[in-house]
């Protein structure tokens, strides 16, 4: 029987998430670490005040379900923002910088996993965690710092798109490796091949269904419009789960299909509030699942991994500037911006949790994500000053604006010299 305080608990949870979100905006920080931290602080060791249980024991299954919806909406919205046409146009920056970005970060994960003496499955999850940049944080940082029109931003977005492709492929691989419980190479390879076939089918055939979908959506009321879009999202995501492909991949594919719809702006506008709300509850529910007293052993490894991530991302930024014809100083702008980690790293860790992998992966991702979601925006903001300090360059000298009296005096000198 459900408790009579269930709705109250959920209301308090949403209120607390909103309050820390307001605090994050006031401090001009990413909201993601704040959502995780409030969940951790309350979580398993919070007090109870009368009928109000701040451990959210009664409402936790519902909060977890809202977090699960958050994953679907985050990946669905990512698919809507993704465009195969944009991918082709960004060619050079994606293939060059994106490839170096994925390889350097993936091998960093292998190195940290080897140092931590993790089994193969945990190591593969760790590689995914360390290669998955946060699209949400990157977009927010670029907007807040008014850098969307900067030349390096196109390269950053191209590399993000390449990373998104890697995320989709790696999640499908982890689904075959971890979620099915298969141990043989052939079984894992078969599930991964099925996931790849699922993705390619949607990329090729799904786009051809868009005109038919548009006809169904034409002149529909707002209620029917929402119902049709959500039915597509949940049916595709649910179907992908039945064939042992992560439901997040199904949500991403649904977004990719609808990205070419002529109603794309309306769909994005409709989905955005759900993505923001359930996405916030996703980070909060993740924080609730973490015992902050269990993080001790992961702090050192998480800090080391965060440092390595920043270094290899600057290196990948250097290669991107070489291939894209940008200035060397743009390497730190690119590297610091792409160092942000958030939603996709946590999704990778949750796959490991669902597969019953070692708890150290969860502890690691908390420290790693918290550090980089805070440090990356700060480094990006100060990237020019850091470049000047590292390269020994002096600050740019602004041209002195001459006053009218100075121009008149100079003109008088010229006349005297001529006479």
mmCIF file of C-alpha atoms in Angstrom, residues 40-206:
data_model
loop_
_atom_site.group_PDB
_atom_site.id
_atom_site.type_symbol
_atom_site.label_atom_id
_atom_site.label_comp_id
_atom_site.label_asym_id
_atom_site.label_seq_id
_atom_site.Cartn_x
_atom_site.Cartn_y
_atom_site.Cartn_z
ATOM 1 C CA UNK A 40 24.015 12.574 -2.117
ATOM 2 C CA UNK A 41 23.614 14.836 0.921
ATOM 3 C CA UNK A 42 20.020 13.722 1.462
ATOM 4 C CA UNK A 43 20.190 10.140 0.243
ATOM 5 C CA UNK A 44 20.880 7.378 2.713
ATOM 6 C CA UNK A 45 21.953 9.410 5.739
ATOM 7 C CA UNK A 46 19.395 12.246 5.796
ATOM 8 C CA UNK A 47 17.253 12.862 8.895
ATOM 9 C CA UNK A 48 13.488 12.401 9.190
ATOM 10 C CA UNK A 49 11.274 15.259 10.350
ATOM 11 C CA UNK A 50 7.916 13.934 11.453
ATOM 12 C CA UNK A 51 6.129 12.624 8.373
ATOM 13 C CA UNK A 52 8.840 13.954 6.055
ATOM 14 C CA UNK A 53 11.529 11.367 5.285
ATOM 15 C CA UNK A 54 14.451 13.083 3.548
ATOM 16 C CA UNK A 55 15.957 9.741 2.609
ATOM 17 C CA UNK A 56 12.968 9.441 0.240
ATOM 18 C CA UNK A 57 12.704 5.717 1.012
ATOM 19 C CA UNK A 58 9.015 5.547 0.053
ATOM 20 C CA UNK A 59 9.254 7.691 -3.087
ATOM 21 C CA UNK A 60 12.660 6.508 -4.322
ATOM 22 C CA UNK A 61 11.234 3.974 -6.845
ATOM 23 C CA UNK A 62 9.164 6.771 -8.401
ATOM 24 C CA UNK A 63 12.106 9.187 -8.393
ATOM 25 C CA UNK A 64 14.238 6.484 -10.012
ATOM 26 C CA UNK A 65 11.566 6.008 -12.680
ATOM 27 C CA UNK A 66 11.531 9.759 -13.347
ATOM 28 C CA UNK A 67 15.304 9.542 -13.688
ATOM 29 C CA UNK A 68 14.870 6.723 -16.175
ATOM 30 C CA UNK A 69 12.523 8.930 -18.181
ATOM 31 C CA UNK A 70 15.188 11.630 -17.948
ATOM 32 C CA UNK A 71 17.650 9.379 -19.790
ATOM 33 C CA UNK A 72 15.107 8.784 -22.550
ATOM 34 C CA UNK A 73 14.315 12.463 -23.000
ATOM 35 C CA UNK A 74 18.004 13.463 -22.886
ATOM 36 C CA UNK A 75 18.895 10.994 -25.650
ATOM 37 C CA UNK A 76 15.731 11.739 -27.624
ATOM 38 C CA UNK A 77 16.499 15.471 -27.582
ATOM 39 C CA UNK A 78 20.093 14.755 -28.566
ATOM 40 C CA UNK A 79 18.778 12.853 -31.582
ATOM 41 C CA UNK A 80 16.540 15.792 -32.514
ATOM 42 C CA UNK A 81 19.555 18.122 -32.401
ATOM 43 C CA UNK A 82 21.646 15.724 -34.443
ATOM 44 C CA UNK A 83 21.598 15.970 -38.235
ATOM 45 C CA UNK A 84 23.284 13.697 -40.732
ATOM 46 C CA UNK A 85 23.533 16.701 -43.065
ATOM 47 C CA UNK A 86 25.366 18.731 -40.428
ATOM 48 C CA UNK A 87 27.619 15.768 -39.809
ATOM 49 C CA UNK A 88 28.668 15.662 -43.459
ATOM 50 C CA UNK A 89 29.230 19.424 -43.644
ATOM 51 C CA UNK A 90 31.549 19.390 -40.617
ATOM 52 C CA UNK A 91 33.674 16.682 -42.275
ATOM 53 C CA UNK A 92 37.254 17.694 -41.580
ATOM 54 C CA UNK A 93 36.801 18.838 -37.976
ATOM 55 C CA UNK A 94 34.829 15.690 -37.139
ATOM 56 C CA UNK A 95 37.121 13.145 -38.758
ATOM 57 C CA UNK A 96 40.364 14.743 -37.549
ATOM 58 C CA UNK A 97 39.722 16.307 -34.152
ATOM 59 C CA UNK A 98 36.871 13.941 -33.279
ATOM 60 C CA UNK A 99 38.901 10.823 -33.993
ATOM 61 C CA UNK A 100 41.848 12.044 -31.920
ATOM 62 C CA UNK A 101 39.457 13.069 -29.161
ATOM 63 C CA UNK A 102 37.813 9.639 -28.916
ATOM 64 C CA UNK A 103 41.050 7.677 -29.220
ATOM 65 C CA UNK A 104 42.996 9.710 -26.661
ATOM 66 C CA UNK A 105 40.181 9.641 -24.114
ATOM 67 C CA UNK A 106 39.419 5.957 -24.705
ATOM 68 C CA UNK A 107 43.044 4.965 -24.161
ATOM 69 C CA UNK A 108 43.083 7.159 -21.051
ATOM 70 C CA UNK A 109 40.226 4.997 -19.766
ATOM 71 C CA UNK A 110 42.214 1.866 -20.547
ATOM 72 C CA UNK A 111 45.192 3.305 -18.661
ATOM 73 C CA UNK A 112 43.171 4.249 -15.561
ATOM 74 C CA UNK A 113 41.345 0.899 -15.631
ATOM 75 C CA UNK A 114 44.673 -0.930 -15.849
ATOM 76 C CA UNK A 115 46.069 1.127 -12.960
ATOM 77 C CA UNK A 116 42.966 0.312 -10.875
ATOM 78 C CA UNK A 117 43.286 -3.394 -11.845
ATOM 79 C CA UNK A 118 39.669 -3.525 -13.000
ATOM 80 C CA UNK A 119 38.161 -6.542 -14.817
ATOM 81 C CA UNK A 120 37.450 -6.214 -18.533
ATOM 82 C CA UNK A 121 33.762 -5.262 -18.249
ATOM 83 C CA UNK A 122 34.429 -2.554 -15.659
ATOM 84 C CA UNK A 123 37.309 -1.272 -17.789
ATOM 85 C CA UNK A 124 35.059 -0.940 -20.840
ATOM 86 C CA UNK A 125 32.519 1.026 -18.805
ATOM 87 C CA UNK A 126 35.341 3.236 -17.511
ATOM 88 C CA UNK A 127 36.475 3.903 -21.094
ATOM 89 C CA UNK A 128 32.942 5.005 -21.963
ATOM 90 C CA UNK A 129 32.761 7.245 -18.881
ATOM 91 C CA UNK A 130 36.022 8.982 -19.762
ATOM 92 C CA UNK A 131 35.192 9.434 -23.452
ATOM 93 C CA UNK A 132 31.675 10.860 -23.063
ATOM 94 C CA UNK A 133 31.668 14.644 -23.060
ATOM 95 C CA UNK A 134 28.620 16.451 -21.674
ATOM 96 C CA UNK A 135 26.708 18.039 -24.543
ATOM 97 C CA UNK A 136 24.493 19.897 -22.044
ATOM 98 C CA UNK A 137 27.384 21.534 -20.173
ATOM 99 C CA UNK A 138 29.336 22.328 -23.356
ATOM 100 C CA UNK A 139 26.332 24.046 -24.948
ATOM 101 C CA UNK A 140 25.607 26.014 -21.760
ATOM 102 C CA UNK A 141 29.237 27.157 -21.371
ATOM 103 C CA UNK A 142 29.473 28.322 -24.990
ATOM 104 C CA UNK A 143 26.212 30.240 -24.622
ATOM 105 C CA UNK A 144 27.039 31.797 -21.253
ATOM 106 C CA UNK A 145 30.481 32.942 -22.422
ATOM 107 C CA UNK A 146 29.016 34.261 -25.714
ATOM 108 C CA UNK A 147 31.367 32.125 -27.789
ATOM 109 C CA UNK A 148 28.839 30.556 -30.130
ATOM 110 C CA UNK A 149 30.104 32.695 -33.028
ATOM 111 C CA UNK A 150 33.799 31.990 -32.359
ATOM 112 C CA UNK A 151 35.698 30.060 -35.077
ATOM 113 C CA UNK A 152 36.631 27.221 -32.699
ATOM 114 C CA UNK A 153 32.977 26.614 -31.767
ATOM 115 C CA UNK A 154 32.239 24.915 -35.100
ATOM 116 C CA UNK A 155 35.141 22.543 -34.447
ATOM 117 C CA UNK A 156 33.913 21.887 -30.899
ATOM 118 C CA UNK A 157 30.420 21.038 -32.115
ATOM 119 C CA UNK A 158 31.833 18.789 -34.847
ATOM 120 C CA UNK A 159 33.897 16.889 -32.271
ATOM 121 C CA UNK A 160 30.847 16.656 -29.992
ATOM 122 C CA UNK A 161 28.862 15.109 -32.852
ATOM 123 C CA UNK A 162 31.621 12.552 -33.450
ATOM 124 C CA UNK A 163 31.638 11.772 -29.731
ATOM 125 C CA UNK A 164 27.845 11.334 -29.804
ATOM 126 C CA UNK A 165 28.293 8.720 -32.528
ATOM 127 C CA UNK A 166 30.832 6.948 -30.356
ATOM 128 C CA UNK A 167 28.443 7.065 -27.377
ATOM 129 C CA UNK A 168 25.720 5.384 -29.422
ATOM 130 C CA UNK A 169 28.072 2.646 -30.600
ATOM 131 C CA UNK A 170 29.675 2.100 -27.186
ATOM 132 C CA UNK A 171 26.322 1.877 -25.407
ATOM 133 C CA UNK A 172 25.264 -0.786 -27.906
ATOM 134 C CA UNK A 173 28.532 -2.644 -27.255
ATOM 135 C CA UNK A 174 28.060 -2.417 -23.476
ATOM 136 C CA UNK A 175 24.502 -3.691 -23.887
ATOM 137 C CA UNK A 176 25.828 -6.846 -25.508
ATOM 138 C CA UNK A 177 28.704 -7.183 -23.063
ATOM 139 C CA UNK A 178 26.920 -6.434 -19.784
ATOM 140 C CA UNK A 179 23.131 -6.266 -19.934
ATOM 141 C CA UNK A 180 22.525 -9.641 -21.607
ATOM 142 C CA UNK A 181 24.687 -11.529 -19.129
ATOM 143 C CA UNK A 182 26.483 -13.239 -22.013
ATOM 144 C CA UNK A 183 29.972 -14.522 -21.390
ATOM 145 C CA UNK A 184 31.011 -15.969 -24.751
ATOM 146 C CA UNK A 185 32.593 -13.797 -27.402
ATOM 147 C CA UNK A 186 30.095 -14.949 -30.040
ATOM 148 C CA UNK A 187 27.093 -14.039 -27.888
ATOM 149 C CA UNK A 188 28.484 -10.570 -27.143
ATOM 150 C CA UNK A 189 29.423 -10.038 -30.787
ATOM 151 C CA UNK A 190 25.966 -11.164 -31.890
ATOM 152 C CA UNK A 191 24.181 -8.747 -29.552
ATOM 153 C CA UNK A 192 26.484 -5.902 -30.575
ATOM 154 C CA UNK A 193 25.860 -6.709 -34.252
ATOM 155 C CA UNK A 194 22.121 -6.676 -33.587
ATOM 156 C CA UNK A 195 22.445 -3.252 -31.975
ATOM 157 C CA UNK A 196 24.479 -1.986 -34.937
ATOM 158 C CA UNK A 197 21.865 -3.350 -37.352
ATOM 159 C CA UNK A 198 19.155 -1.639 -35.298
ATOM 160 C CA UNK A 199 20.989 1.708 -35.522
ATOM 161 C CA UNK A 200 21.736 1.441 -39.244
ATOM 162 C CA UNK A 201 18.142 0.414 -39.998
ATOM 163 C CA UNK A 202 16.844 3.560 -38.335
ATOM 164 C CA UNK A 203 19.418 5.744 -40.068
ATOM 165 C CA UNK A 204 18.555 4.360 -43.510
ATOM 166 C CA UNK A 205 14.871 3.421 -43.360
ATOM 167 C CA UNK A 206 13.684 5.648 -40.539
#
